[in-house]
Short mmCIF file of C-alpha atoms in Angstrom, two decimals:
data_model
loop_
_atom_site.label_atom_id
_atom_site.label_comp_id
_atom_site.label_asym_id
_atom_site.label_seq_id
_atom_site.Cartn_x
_atom_site.Cartn_y
_atom_site.Cartn_z
CA MET A 11 30.83 -103.47 241.09
CA GLN A 12 31.11 -100.42 243.28
CA SER A 13 32.08 -98.24 240.35
CA GLN A 14 29.27 -99.67 238.15
CA GLU A 15 26.72 -98.64 240.84
CA THR A 16 28.28 -95.19 241.07
CA ASN A 17 28.04 -94.88 237.31
CA LEU A 18 24.39 -95.86 237.29
CA GLN A 19 23.69 -93.44 240.10
CA ALA A 20 25.44 -90.67 238.16
CA LEU A 21 23.51 -91.57 235.03
CA TYR A 22 20.23 -91.54 236.94
CA GLU A 23 21.01 -88.14 238.42
CA LYS A 24 21.89 -86.85 235.00
CA LEU A 25 18.61 -88.18 233.68
CA LEU A 26 16.67 -86.51 236.48
CA GLU A 27 18.53 -83.28 235.85
CA SER A 28 17.79 -83.48 232.14
CA GLU A 29 14.12 -84.24 232.77
CA GLU A 30 13.94 -81.31 235.15
CA LYS A 31 15.42 -79.02 232.53
CA TYR A 32 12.97 -80.30 229.96
CA ARG A 33 10.02 -79.96 232.38
CA ARG A 34 10.97 -76.39 233.26
CA PHE A 35 11.30 -75.60 229.59
CA VAL A 36 7.84 -76.95 228.81
CA GLU A 37 6.20 -75.53 231.94
CA ASN A 38 7.58 -72.03 231.36
CA ALA A 39 7.02 -71.93 227.60
CA ALA A 40 4.85 -69.09 226.29
CA ASP A 41 3.01 -71.50 223.97
CA ILE A 42 0.45 -74.08 224.98
CA ILE A 43 1.95 -77.57 225.01
CA TYR A 44 -0.18 -80.64 225.53
CA ARG A 45 -0.26 -84.33 224.90
CA THR A 46 -3.12 -86.79 224.39
CA ASP A 47 -3.48 -90.53 224.34
CA GLY A 48 -4.27 -92.43 221.14
CA GLU A 49 -7.96 -91.52 221.38
CA GLY A 50 -7.25 -87.83 221.74
CA ARG A 51 -7.80 -87.45 225.50
CA PHE A 52 -5.40 -85.16 227.34
CA ILE A 53 -2.77 -86.72 229.51
CA TYR A 54 -0.68 -83.61 229.95
CA VAL A 55 -1.20 -79.83 229.63
CA ASN A 56 1.38 -77.19 230.50
CA PRO A 57 0.48 -74.25 232.84
CA VAL A 58 -0.02 -71.81 229.92
CA GLY A 59 -2.63 -74.17 228.46
CA LYS A 60 -4.47 -74.39 231.77
CA ARG A 61 -4.31 -70.62 232.22
CA ILE A 62 -5.53 -69.77 228.75
CA PHE A 63 -8.38 -72.29 228.72
CA GLY A 64 -9.26 -71.74 232.40
CA TYR A 65 -9.47 -75.46 233.25
CA SER A 66 -7.82 -76.92 236.33
CA GLU A 67 -5.40 -79.85 235.98
CA SER A 68 -8.10 -82.33 236.94
CA GLU A 69 -10.65 -80.81 234.57
CA PHE A 70 -8.18 -80.89 231.69
CA ILE A 71 -6.85 -84.40 232.05
CA GLY A 72 -9.14 -86.89 230.37
CA LYS A 73 -10.95 -84.21 228.31
CA HIS A 74 -11.23 -84.94 224.58
CA TYR A 75 -9.22 -82.53 222.41
CA LEU A 76 -12.30 -81.65 220.32
CA GLU A 77 -13.94 -80.11 223.41
CA LEU A 78 -11.48 -77.23 223.08
CA PHE A 79 -12.72 -76.47 219.59
CA HIS A 80 -15.64 -74.19 218.77
CA PRO A 81 -18.62 -76.55 218.22
CA ASP A 82 -19.05 -75.37 214.62
CA PHE A 83 -15.49 -76.35 213.83
CA ARG A 84 -15.37 -79.82 215.44
CA ASN A 85 -16.41 -81.86 212.43
CA LYS A 86 -13.94 -80.06 210.24
CA ALA A 87 -11.12 -80.64 212.77
CA ARG A 88 -11.95 -84.32 213.12
CA GLN A 89 -11.81 -84.77 209.36
CA PHE A 90 -8.61 -82.76 209.13
CA TYR A 91 -6.75 -84.88 211.71
CA ALA A 92 -8.11 -88.12 210.32
CA THR A 93 -6.82 -87.33 206.83
CA GLN A 94 -3.52 -86.05 208.14
CA PHE A 95 -2.48 -88.82 210.47
CA PHE A 96 -4.14 -91.86 209.02
CA GLY A 97 -2.69 -90.73 205.72
CA GLY A 98 0.70 -91.16 207.38
CA GLN A 99 1.72 -87.53 207.61
CA TYR A 100 4.11 -86.81 210.45
CA SER A 101 3.13 -83.30 211.34
CA SER A 102 0.27 -80.90 210.72
CA TYR A 103 -0.64 -77.30 211.30
CA LEU A 104 -4.20 -76.11 211.82
CA GLU A 105 -5.72 -72.76 212.73
CA PHE A 106 -9.08 -72.95 214.48
CA PRO A 107 -11.47 -71.12 216.77
CA ALA A 108 -11.12 -72.44 220.33
CA VAL A 109 -13.40 -71.90 223.33
CA THR A 110 -12.34 -71.39 226.96
CA LYS A 111 -14.10 -72.90 229.94
CA GLU A 112 -15.99 -69.62 230.27
CA GLY A 113 -17.14 -69.74 226.66
CA LYS A 114 -14.80 -67.06 225.36
CA GLN A 115 -13.80 -67.64 221.77
CA PHE A 116 -10.25 -67.13 220.49
CA TRP A 117 -8.01 -68.40 217.70
CA LEU A 118 -5.26 -71.00 218.02
CA GLY A 119 -2.61 -72.04 215.56
CA GLN A 120 -1.61 -75.60 216.40
CA ASN A 121 1.21 -77.95 215.41
CA VAL A 122 0.41 -81.63 216.06
CA GLN A 123 2.68 -84.65 215.84
CA PRO A 124 1.70 -88.27 216.46
CA LEU A 125 3.68 -90.19 219.10
CA MET A 126 4.65 -93.51 217.55
CA GLU A 127 5.69 -96.78 219.16
CA ASN A 128 6.38 -99.85 217.04
CA GLY A 129 4.57 -98.26 214.13
CA GLN A 130 1.46 -97.65 216.22
CA ILE A 131 0.05 -94.22 217.12
CA MET A 132 0.19 -94.08 220.88
CA GLY A 133 -0.88 -90.49 221.26
CA PHE A 134 -0.36 -86.93 220.04
CA GLN A 135 1.62 -83.97 221.20
CA ALA A 136 0.86 -80.43 220.20
CA VAL A 137 2.21 -76.92 220.49
CA ALA A 138 -0.38 -74.21 220.09
CA ARG A 139 -0.25 -70.43 220.09
CA ASP A 140 -2.91 -67.73 220.50
CA ILE A 141 -3.16 -66.10 217.05
CA THR A 142 -6.33 -64.09 217.73
CA ASP A 143 -4.69 -60.70 217.10
CA ARG A 144 -3.36 -61.81 213.74
CA VAL A 145 -6.63 -63.40 212.64
CA ILE A 146 -8.60 -60.30 213.62
CA ALA A 147 -6.11 -58.10 211.77
CA GLU A 148 -6.43 -60.34 208.72
CA GLU A 149 -10.21 -60.25 208.90
CA GLU A 150 -10.01 -56.47 209.17
CA VAL A 151 -7.78 -56.31 206.10
CA GLN A 152 -10.14 -58.58 204.17
CA LYS A 153 -13.10 -56.48 205.21
CA LEU A 154 -11.33 -53.29 204.18
CA ASN A 155 -10.33 -54.84 200.87
CA ALA A 156 -13.87 -55.92 200.18
CA GLU A 157 -15.13 -52.45 201.09
CA LEU A 158 -12.48 -50.89 198.91
CA GLU A 159 -13.40 -53.07 195.96
CA LEU A 160 -17.04 -52.18 196.44
CA ARG A 161 -16.18 -48.51 196.60
CA VAL A 162 -13.98 -48.73 193.51
CA ALA A 163 -16.80 -50.48 191.66
CA GLU A 164 -19.27 -47.80 192.78
CA ARG A 165 -16.94 -45.00 191.77
CA THR A 166 -16.26 -46.66 188.42
CA ILE A 167 -19.97 -46.79 187.71
CA GLN A 168 -20.34 -43.15 188.78
CA LEU A 169 -17.42 -42.17 186.60
CA GLU A 170 -18.75 -44.11 183.63
CA ASN A 171 -22.14 -42.48 184.05
CA ALA A 172 -20.58 -39.04 184.35
CA ASN A 173 -18.56 -39.73 181.21
CA LYS A 174 -21.63 -40.87 179.33
CA GLU A 175 -23.54 -37.80 180.45
CA LEU A 176 -20.70 -35.53 179.44
CA GLU A 177 -20.50 -37.32 176.13
CA ALA A 178 -24.22 -36.94 175.52
CA PHE A 179 -24.00 -33.32 176.62
CA SER A 180 -21.19 -32.32 174.28
CA HIS A 181 -22.81 -34.28 171.47
CA SER A 182 -26.19 -32.64 171.84
CA VAL A 183 -24.67 -29.21 172.46
CA SER A 184 -22.67 -29.39 169.28
CA HIS A 185 -25.64 -30.71 167.31
CA ASP A 186 -28.27 -28.43 168.71
CA LEU A 187 -25.98 -25.44 168.26
CA ARG A 188 -25.81 -26.08 164.55
CA ALA A 189 -29.46 -25.35 163.83
CA PRO A 190 -29.43 -21.72 165.03
CA LEU A 191 -25.99 -21.32 163.51
CA LEU A 192 -27.28 -22.11 160.04
CA ALA A 193 -30.07 -19.60 160.58
CA ILE A 194 -27.72 -16.83 161.78
CA ASN A 195 -25.31 -17.53 158.96
CA GLY A 196 -28.04 -17.69 156.32
CA PHE A 197 -29.94 -14.58 157.32
CA THR A 198 -26.75 -12.56 157.77
CA GLN A 199 -25.78 -13.52 154.27
CA PHE A 200 -29.18 -12.43 152.95
CA LEU A 201 -28.91 -9.19 154.83
CA SER A 202 -25.57 -8.39 153.25
CA MET A 203 -26.74 -9.56 149.80
CA HIS A 204 -29.99 -7.61 149.69
CA LEU A 205 -29.49 -4.73 152.07
CA GLY A 206 -25.70 -4.44 151.97
CA GLU A 207 -25.84 -1.45 149.61
CA LYS A 208 -28.19 0.46 151.88
CA LEU A 209 -25.95 0.07 154.94
CA ASP A 210 -23.43 2.75 155.89
CA ASP A 211 -19.85 1.84 156.79
CA GLU A 212 -20.64 1.23 160.46
CA GLY A 213 -23.56 -1.02 159.44
CA LYS A 214 -21.30 -2.99 157.12
CA ARG A 215 -18.68 -3.32 159.87
CA LEU A 216 -21.26 -4.62 162.32
CA LEU A 217 -22.39 -7.16 159.76
CA SER A 218 -18.86 -8.37 159.23
CA VAL A 219 -18.41 -8.72 163.00
CA ILE A 220 -21.45 -11.02 163.04
CA LYS A 221 -20.06 -13.03 160.13
CA THR A 222 -16.62 -13.46 161.72
CA ASN A 223 -18.14 -14.57 165.00
CA THR A 224 -20.48 -16.97 163.25
CA GLN A 225 -17.48 -18.54 161.57
CA THR A 226 -15.68 -18.85 164.91
CA MET A 227 -18.77 -20.51 166.29
CA GLN A 228 -18.87 -22.89 163.33
CA HIS A 229 -15.26 -23.89 163.99
CA LEU A 230 -15.96 -24.41 167.67
CA VAL A 231 -18.99 -26.52 167.03
CA SER A 232 -17.32 -28.70 164.43
CA SER A 233 -14.27 -29.12 166.69
CA LEU A 234 -16.52 -30.10 169.59
CA LEU A 235 -18.25 -32.59 167.34
CA MET A 236 -14.88 -33.99 166.32
CA LEU A 237 -13.89 -34.28 169.97
CA SER A 238 -17.03 -36.17 170.83
CA LYS A 239 -16.55 -38.42 167.80
CA THR A 240 -12.99 -39.33 168.84
CA ASN A 241 -14.47 -40.68 172.05
CA LYS A 242 -17.27 -42.65 170.47
CA LYS A 243 -15.58 -44.13 167.45
CA GLU A 244 -14.58 -47.79 167.76
CA LEU A 245 -10.85 -48.18 167.19
CA GLU A 246 -10.12 -49.96 163.91
CA THR A 247 -6.52 -50.97 164.44
CA VAL A 248 -4.28 -51.49 161.41
CA THR A 249 -0.56 -51.17 160.73
CA ILE A 250 0.16 -47.64 159.59
CA ASP A 251 3.09 -46.20 157.65
CA MET A 252 3.44 -43.07 159.77
CA THR A 253 5.98 -41.43 157.43
CA ALA A 254 3.52 -41.60 154.55
CA LEU A 255 0.60 -40.53 156.75
CA ALA A 256 2.47 -37.49 158.08
CA GLN A 257 3.54 -36.48 154.57
CA ALA A 258 0.09 -36.92 153.06
CA THR A 259 -1.58 -35.04 155.90
CA TYR A 260 0.86 -32.15 155.58
CA LYS A 261 0.21 -31.84 151.84
CA GLU A 262 -3.50 -31.90 152.50
CA ILE A 263 -3.62 -29.20 155.16
CA ALA A 264 -0.76 -26.83 154.34
CA SER A 265 -1.69 -24.02 151.97
CA PRO A 266 0.53 -23.58 148.88
CA GLU A 267 2.02 -20.43 150.47
CA ALA A 268 2.78 -22.32 153.67
CA GLN A 269 4.36 -25.16 151.73
CA GLN A 270 6.56 -22.70 149.90
CA LYS A 271 7.66 -20.84 153.00
CA ILE A 272 8.15 -23.71 155.40
CA ILE A 273 11.10 -26.05 155.26
CA LEU A 274 9.65 -29.41 156.28
CA THR A 275 11.86 -32.35 157.17
CA ILE A 276 10.24 -35.71 157.82
CA SER A 277 12.66 -38.43 158.92
CA PRO A 278 11.58 -42.05 158.48
CA LEU A 279 9.13 -42.79 161.31
CA PRO A 280 8.45 -46.06 163.12
CA GLN A 281 5.32 -47.87 161.95
CA ALA A 282 2.30 -47.64 164.21
CA ASN A 283 -0.61 -49.88 165.11
CA GLY A 284 -3.69 -47.79 165.42
CA ASP A 285 -6.79 -46.27 163.93
CA GLN A 286 -5.86 -44.65 160.62
CA MET A 287 -8.60 -42.03 160.69
CA LEU A 288 -7.94 -40.94 164.27
CA LEU A 289 -4.16 -40.87 163.87
CA ARG A 290 -4.56 -38.81 160.70
CA GLN A 291 -6.48 -36.36 162.88
CA VAL A 292 -3.53 -36.30 165.32
CA TRP A 293 -1.06 -35.46 162.56
CA SER A 294 -3.48 -32.96 161.11
CA ASN A 295 -3.94 -31.10 164.40
CA LEU A 296 -0.27 -31.16 165.38
CA LEU A 297 0.95 -30.15 161.92
CA SER A 298 -1.59 -27.37 161.52
CA ASN A 299 -0.57 -26.07 164.95
CA ALA A 300 3.08 -26.13 163.91
CA ILE A 301 2.25 -24.37 160.62
CA LYS A 302 0.12 -21.74 162.34
CA PHE A 303 2.77 -20.81 164.89
CA THR A 304 5.70 -21.04 162.47
CA LEU A 305 4.30 -18.92 159.64
CA ALA A 306 4.48 -15.79 161.77
CA LYS A 307 8.27 -16.12 161.87
CA ASP A 308 10.76 -15.20 159.14
CA GLU A 309 12.49 -18.54 159.19
CA CYS A 310 10.04 -21.38 159.17
CA ALA A 311 11.18 -24.91 159.82
CA ILE A 312 9.23 -27.93 160.93
CA VAL A 313 10.96 -31.19 161.75
CA VAL A 314 9.05 -34.44 162.12
CA GLY A 315 10.88 -37.43 163.59
CA GLY A 316 10.59 -40.50 165.73
CA ARG A 317 12.40 -43.23 167.56
CA ILE A 318 11.82 -46.77 168.71
CA GLU A 319 12.01 -47.56 172.41
CA GLU A 320 11.60 -50.85 174.26
CA ASN A 321 7.80 -50.99 174.50
CA LYS A 322 6.77 -47.93 172.57
CA ASN A 323 7.41 -45.75 169.56
CA ILE A 324 7.84 -42.03 170.02
CA TYR A 325 6.96 -39.39 167.44
CA PHE A 326 7.65 -35.67 167.56
CA ILE A 327 6.91 -32.47 165.66
CA LYS A 328 9.33 -29.64 166.27
CA ASP A 329 8.65 -26.16 165.01
CA SER A 330 10.52 -22.86 165.01
CA GLY A 331 7.38 -20.93 165.94
CA ALA A 332 6.15 -18.84 168.83
CA GLY A 333 6.83 -21.53 171.43
CA PHE A 334 5.41 -21.43 174.96
CA ASP A 335 6.49 -21.09 178.55
CA MET A 336 7.10 -24.51 180.14
CA LYS A 337 5.07 -23.44 183.16
CA ASP A 338 2.04 -23.47 180.85
CA ALA A 339 2.80 -26.98 179.56
CA GLY A 340 0.02 -28.47 181.69
CA LYS A 341 -2.62 -26.22 180.10
CA LEU A 342 -1.79 -27.16 176.53
CA PHE A 343 -4.01 -30.21 176.20
CA GLY A 344 -7.12 -29.05 178.07
CA VAL A 345 -10.40 -28.38 176.24
CA PHE A 346 -10.80 -24.68 175.35
CA SER A 347 -7.46 -23.85 176.96
CA ARG A 348 -5.46 -21.47 174.85
CA LEU A 349 -2.11 -19.80 175.43
CA HIS A 350 -2.54 -17.11 172.80
CA THR A 351 -5.19 -14.51 172.10
CA ASP A 352 -7.11 -14.50 168.81
CA ASP A 353 -5.16 -11.39 167.78
CA GLU A 354 -1.95 -13.41 167.97
CA PHE A 355 -3.13 -16.76 166.66
CA GLU A 356 -6.56 -18.04 165.74
CA GLY A 357 -7.80 -21.24 167.26
CA THR A 358 -10.58 -22.97 169.11
CA GLY A 359 -8.49 -24.52 171.87
CA ILE A 360 -9.84 -27.98 171.08
CA GLY A 361 -7.22 -29.31 168.63
CA LEU A 362 -4.71 -30.50 171.22
CA SER A 363 -7.36 -32.02 173.46
CA ILE A 364 -8.47 -34.09 170.47
CA VAL A 365 -4.83 -35.17 170.04
CA ARG A 366 -4.62 -36.17 173.69
CA ARG A 367 -7.87 -38.14 173.62
CA VAL A 368 -6.90 -40.03 170.49
CA ILE A 369 -3.46 -40.91 171.88
CA HIS A 370 -4.87 -41.89 175.27
CA ARG A 371 -7.38 -44.14 173.55
CA HIS A 372 -4.40 -45.83 171.91
CA ARG A 373 -2.85 -46.18 175.41
CA GLY A 374 -0.09 -43.72 174.52
CA GLU A 375 1.11 -40.46 176.04
CA VAL A 376 1.39 -36.86 174.85
CA TRP A 377 3.69 -34.15 176.10
CA ALA A 378 5.39 -30.99 174.89
CA GLU A 379 8.52 -28.94 175.36
CA GLY A 380 8.95 -25.32 174.45
CA GLU A 381 10.51 -21.97 175.06
CA VAL A 382 8.92 -18.61 174.35
CA GLY A 383 10.01 -17.36 170.92
CA LYS A 384 12.11 -20.43 170.23
CA GLY A 385 9.56 -22.94 169.05
CA ALA A 386 7.83 -25.95 170.49
CA THR A 387 8.17 -29.71 170.23
CA PHE A 388 5.13 -31.95 170.62
CA TYR A 389 5.67 -35.60 171.38
CA PHE A 390 3.37 -38.56 171.40
CA SER A 391 4.06 -42.20 172.08
CA LEU A 392 2.19 -45.31 170.98
CA PRO A 393 2.62 -48.77 172.47
CA LYS A 394 4.31 -51.24 170.11
CA GLU A 395 1.64 -53.91 170.43
CA MET B 14 -56.47 -26.99 150.36
CA ALA B 15 -57.30 -27.58 146.73
CA ASP B 16 -55.77 -30.54 145.01
CA GLN B 17 -52.89 -28.55 143.64
CA LYS B 18 -49.77 -30.05 142.14
CA VAL B 19 -46.88 -30.37 144.57
CA ASN B 20 -43.22 -30.57 143.69
CA ILE B 21 -41.54 -30.39 147.05
CA LEU B 22 -43.10 -31.15 150.43
CA LEU B 23 -40.83 -29.76 153.14
CA VAL B 24 -41.35 -31.20 156.61
CA GLU B 25 -39.47 -28.87 158.96
CA ASP B 26 -40.29 -27.57 162.44
CA ASN B 27 -37.67 -24.82 162.46
CA PRO B 28 -39.31 -21.85 160.65
CA TYR B 29 -35.93 -20.24 159.97
CA HIS B 30 -34.61 -23.36 158.29
CA ALA B 31 -37.86 -23.60 156.32
CA GLU B 32 -37.42 -20.01 155.16
CA LEU B 33 -33.78 -20.58 154.25
CA THR B 34 -34.72 -23.70 152.32
CA LEU B 35 -37.35 -21.78 150.39
CA LYS B 36 -34.90 -18.91 149.76
CA ALA B 37 -32.31 -21.38 148.48
CA LEU B 38 -34.90 -23.05 146.21
CA THR B 39 -36.05 -19.64 144.97
CA MET B 40 -32.48 -18.60 144.19
CA HIS B 41 -32.25 -21.62 141.92
CA HIS B 42 -35.79 -21.35 140.50
CA LEU B 43 -36.90 -24.58 142.10
CA ASN B 44 -39.58 -23.08 144.35
CA GLU B 45 -42.60 -23.75 142.18
CA ASN B 46 -45.36 -25.79 143.91
CA PHE B 47 -43.56 -25.81 147.22
CA VAL B 48 -45.44 -26.85 150.36
CA TRP B 49 -44.18 -26.59 153.91
CA VAL B 50 -45.61 -28.47 156.92
CA LYS B 51 -44.30 -28.00 160.45
CA ASN B 52 -44.63 -31.44 162.00
CA GLY B 53 -44.80 -35.16 161.30
CA GLU B 54 -48.54 -35.37 161.90
CA ASP B 55 -49.25 -32.76 159.22
CA ALA B 56 -46.79 -34.47 156.89
CA THR B 57 -48.63 -37.82 156.98
CA ASP B 58 -52.01 -36.05 156.85
CA PHE B 59 -50.79 -34.34 153.70
CA ILE B 60 -49.41 -37.49 152.07
CA PHE B 61 -52.39 -39.66 153.00
CA CYS B 62 -54.97 -36.87 152.45
CA ARG B 63 -56.38 -36.79 155.96
CA GLY B 64 -57.56 -34.04 158.31
CA ALA B 65 -56.87 -30.59 156.88
CA PHE B 66 -55.75 -32.23 153.64
CA ALA B 67 -58.77 -34.53 153.16
CA SER B 68 -59.68 -32.80 149.92
CA ARG B 69 -56.42 -33.87 148.28
CA SER B 70 -56.09 -37.08 146.30
CA ILE B 71 -53.37 -39.54 147.19
CA GLU B 72 -52.32 -39.96 143.54
CA ASN B 73 -51.30 -36.32 143.52
CA ALA B 74 -48.11 -37.07 145.39
CA PRO B 75 -45.19 -34.66 145.82
CA LYS B 76 -42.25 -35.27 143.50
CA VAL B 77 -39.99 -35.34 146.55
CA VAL B 78 -40.27 -34.98 150.33
CA PHE B 79 -37.57 -33.10 152.24
CA LEU B 80 -37.83 -34.53 155.72
CA ASP B 81 -36.29 -33.26 158.94
CA LEU B 82 -35.79 -35.96 161.60
CA LYS B 83 -36.28 -34.15 164.88
CA LEU B 84 -39.93 -33.24 164.67
CA PRO B 85 -42.61 -32.65 167.27
CA LYS B 86 -45.58 -35.06 167.58
CA LYS B 87 -44.36 -37.67 165.11
CA SER B 88 -40.68 -38.24 164.39
CA GLY B 89 -39.19 -38.02 160.92
CA LEU B 90 -38.41 -41.74 160.95
CA ASP B 91 -42.06 -42.52 161.77
CA VAL B 92 -43.18 -40.38 158.84
CA LEU B 93 -40.69 -42.17 156.59
CA LYS B 94 -41.92 -45.55 157.78
CA GLU B 95 -45.56 -44.70 157.06
CA ILE B 96 -44.77 -43.48 153.57
CA LYS B 97 -42.53 -46.40 152.69
CA THR B 98 -44.78 -49.17 154.03
CA ASP B 99 -47.87 -48.09 152.12
CA GLU B 100 -48.16 -49.47 148.59
CA ARG B 101 -49.78 -46.24 147.41
CA THR B 102 -46.99 -43.97 148.61
CA LYS B 103 -43.82 -46.02 148.83
CA SER B 104 -42.48 -44.74 145.50
CA ILE B 105 -42.45 -41.12 146.73
CA PRO B 106 -38.79 -40.12 147.07
CA VAL B 107 -37.94 -39.05 150.64
CA VAL B 108 -34.69 -37.23 151.33
CA ILE B 109 -33.73 -36.71 154.95
CA LEU B 110 -32.30 -33.31 155.83
CA SER B 111 -30.64 -33.41 159.21
CA THR B 112 -28.46 -31.04 161.21
CA SER B 113 -26.20 -33.92 162.11
CA ARG B 114 -24.73 -37.10 160.84
CA GLU B 115 -26.16 -39.77 163.12
CA GLU B 116 -25.03 -43.26 162.20
CA LYS B 117 -28.04 -44.99 163.74
CA ASP B 118 -30.45 -42.63 161.95
CA ILE B 119 -28.71 -43.27 158.65
CA ILE B 120 -28.90 -47.03 159.15
CA GLU B 121 -32.52 -46.94 160.25
CA GLY B 122 -33.48 -44.51 157.49
CA ASN B 123 -31.79 -46.76 154.99
CA ASN B 124 -33.62 -49.83 156.28
CA LEU B 125 -36.89 -47.96 155.99
CA GLY B 126 -36.13 -47.08 152.39
CA MET B 127 -35.10 -43.43 152.47
CA ASN B 128 -33.84 -42.05 149.16
CA GLY B 129 -31.09 -39.89 150.60
CA TYR B 130 -29.57 -38.47 153.78
CA VAL B 131 -28.10 -35.00 153.64
CA VAL B 132 -26.43 -33.16 156.51
CA LYS B 133 -27.41 -29.50 156.38
CA PRO B 134 -24.17 -27.52 156.13
CA ASP B 135 -24.13 -24.72 158.72
CA ASP B 136 -22.71 -22.34 156.17
CA PHE B 137 -25.52 -20.87 154.08
CA GLU B 138 -23.65 -20.92 150.78
CA LYS B 139 -22.97 -24.62 151.12
CA PHE B 140 -26.50 -25.18 152.36
CA SER B 141 -27.93 -23.41 149.35
CA GLU B 142 -25.70 -25.44 147.03
CA ALA B 143 -26.86 -28.67 148.68
CA ILE B 144 -30.54 -27.70 148.37
CA LYS B 145 -30.03 -26.81 144.71
CA ASN B 146 -28.39 -30.16 143.97
CA ILE B 147 -31.06 -32.22 145.72
CA GLY B 148 -33.91 -30.20 144.22
CA TYR B 149 -32.45 -30.32 140.74
CA TYR B 150 -31.86 -34.05 140.91
CA TRP B 151 -35.33 -35.02 142.15
CA LEU B 152 -37.37 -32.41 140.28
CA VAL B 153 -35.57 -32.28 136.98
CA LEU B 154 -33.32 -35.29 136.39
CA ASN B 155 -35.12 -38.08 138.18
CA GLN B 156 -37.84 -40.02 136.37
CA LEU B 157 -40.65 -41.56 138.41
CA PRO B 158 -42.93 -44.37 137.21
CA LYS B 159 -46.18 -43.23 135.63
CA LYS B 160 -49.18 -43.80 137.91
#
């Protein structure tokens, strides 16, 4: 009997000790911990809760939980908890704007569990944490994202407009330049036909200078027109036998002398999906470049090849011509950018920019490798699909 | 202007192109009864015998009209439309001579009933060849219905 009492006493002390531990834990927690009765009225709030909300113990106890919510959010919260707990869910998490006694608004993230006894909800206990910093940061991010999207959209419109203007500009320049060109060309021709005999040597030379420059101008204008067409033309995508296209294009553009002098090797090329007319233009420009730069050499060889990679096919044209310095590689594809003078090699400086535009429109890439005096290799890739 | 016979009516605002066209026609002996007007207004006045051309008769139509598109006052396509929508003039052949190949112009010209669309080559030799071919076809080979 004595020992049974001692045991009970010991058990009671242990219980008190355990409750004390638990109380200290709850009272010193950094999070708000509170408990309500079955109707949602507070029966306990820890010191952090009182401090954050600014209510005294007596003000807090008996207050309905919804009074802590921002008025605009109360209906939503009521519905949320009704669905959660009367739907039989054990635990819920809700983030909401709360209001202190002084009317200051802040954000809480709150875990709520129902306290059950014999299958009945007797009350609720909750752990809540101030998440204001995070919510503000998130709002800031959202705001920045929205601003960014707006700015991207604005810039896209600006860019599209600039592109359209540029397009219209190069189109009208190349068209409007043709009218005076025909006149210059025509009258120069008449001058040399009818007055050619009366001109002295210097006069004849001057006339031929005009003619040569008119021709250069004609090339420039028609290349510019071609460039503007490559932008405007709708892509008509078909499957293309690139080996046949490269061969046919070479035969079409290489003069008989060039064909005799140049050793051309075309390995079987991967098929391509693309616009036949535009890709013919690519071959035409790259091959005529290779021919132009190779013919000046004693040994002339052009190799055309390709390979299949995971998502793309790669094609290349390698020549034994004048080559270029790799530090100039970036200038190769720009409009009107030329690495050689007219005395060395003729050209308008538009051919490779047409190549680049066509390939970019096919979502492919262009690049080149070279060494001065040792030839150049031009590559382009096309996506498989 | 007296009611003279007209083979070619050239509608062209660029005087240099007009001169080159006439030179090309002359080179190929196709310049007889050639008339040049500088804008669309004059072109329709000529065809429909109005204003400065009131003394002409509408039956005395040109055998062919060479029509530039970019014209002051009244555009080439407007001129074409007037000619082709009038019962009295719709059989007059109209060939468009343009500095550029413009898809929408070709389509519209075609819908309006143009008889040809030729891009002026910017090389004179080719230009002259083109003018000769068009002139020869419409003045010599082509047969029009009797009025």
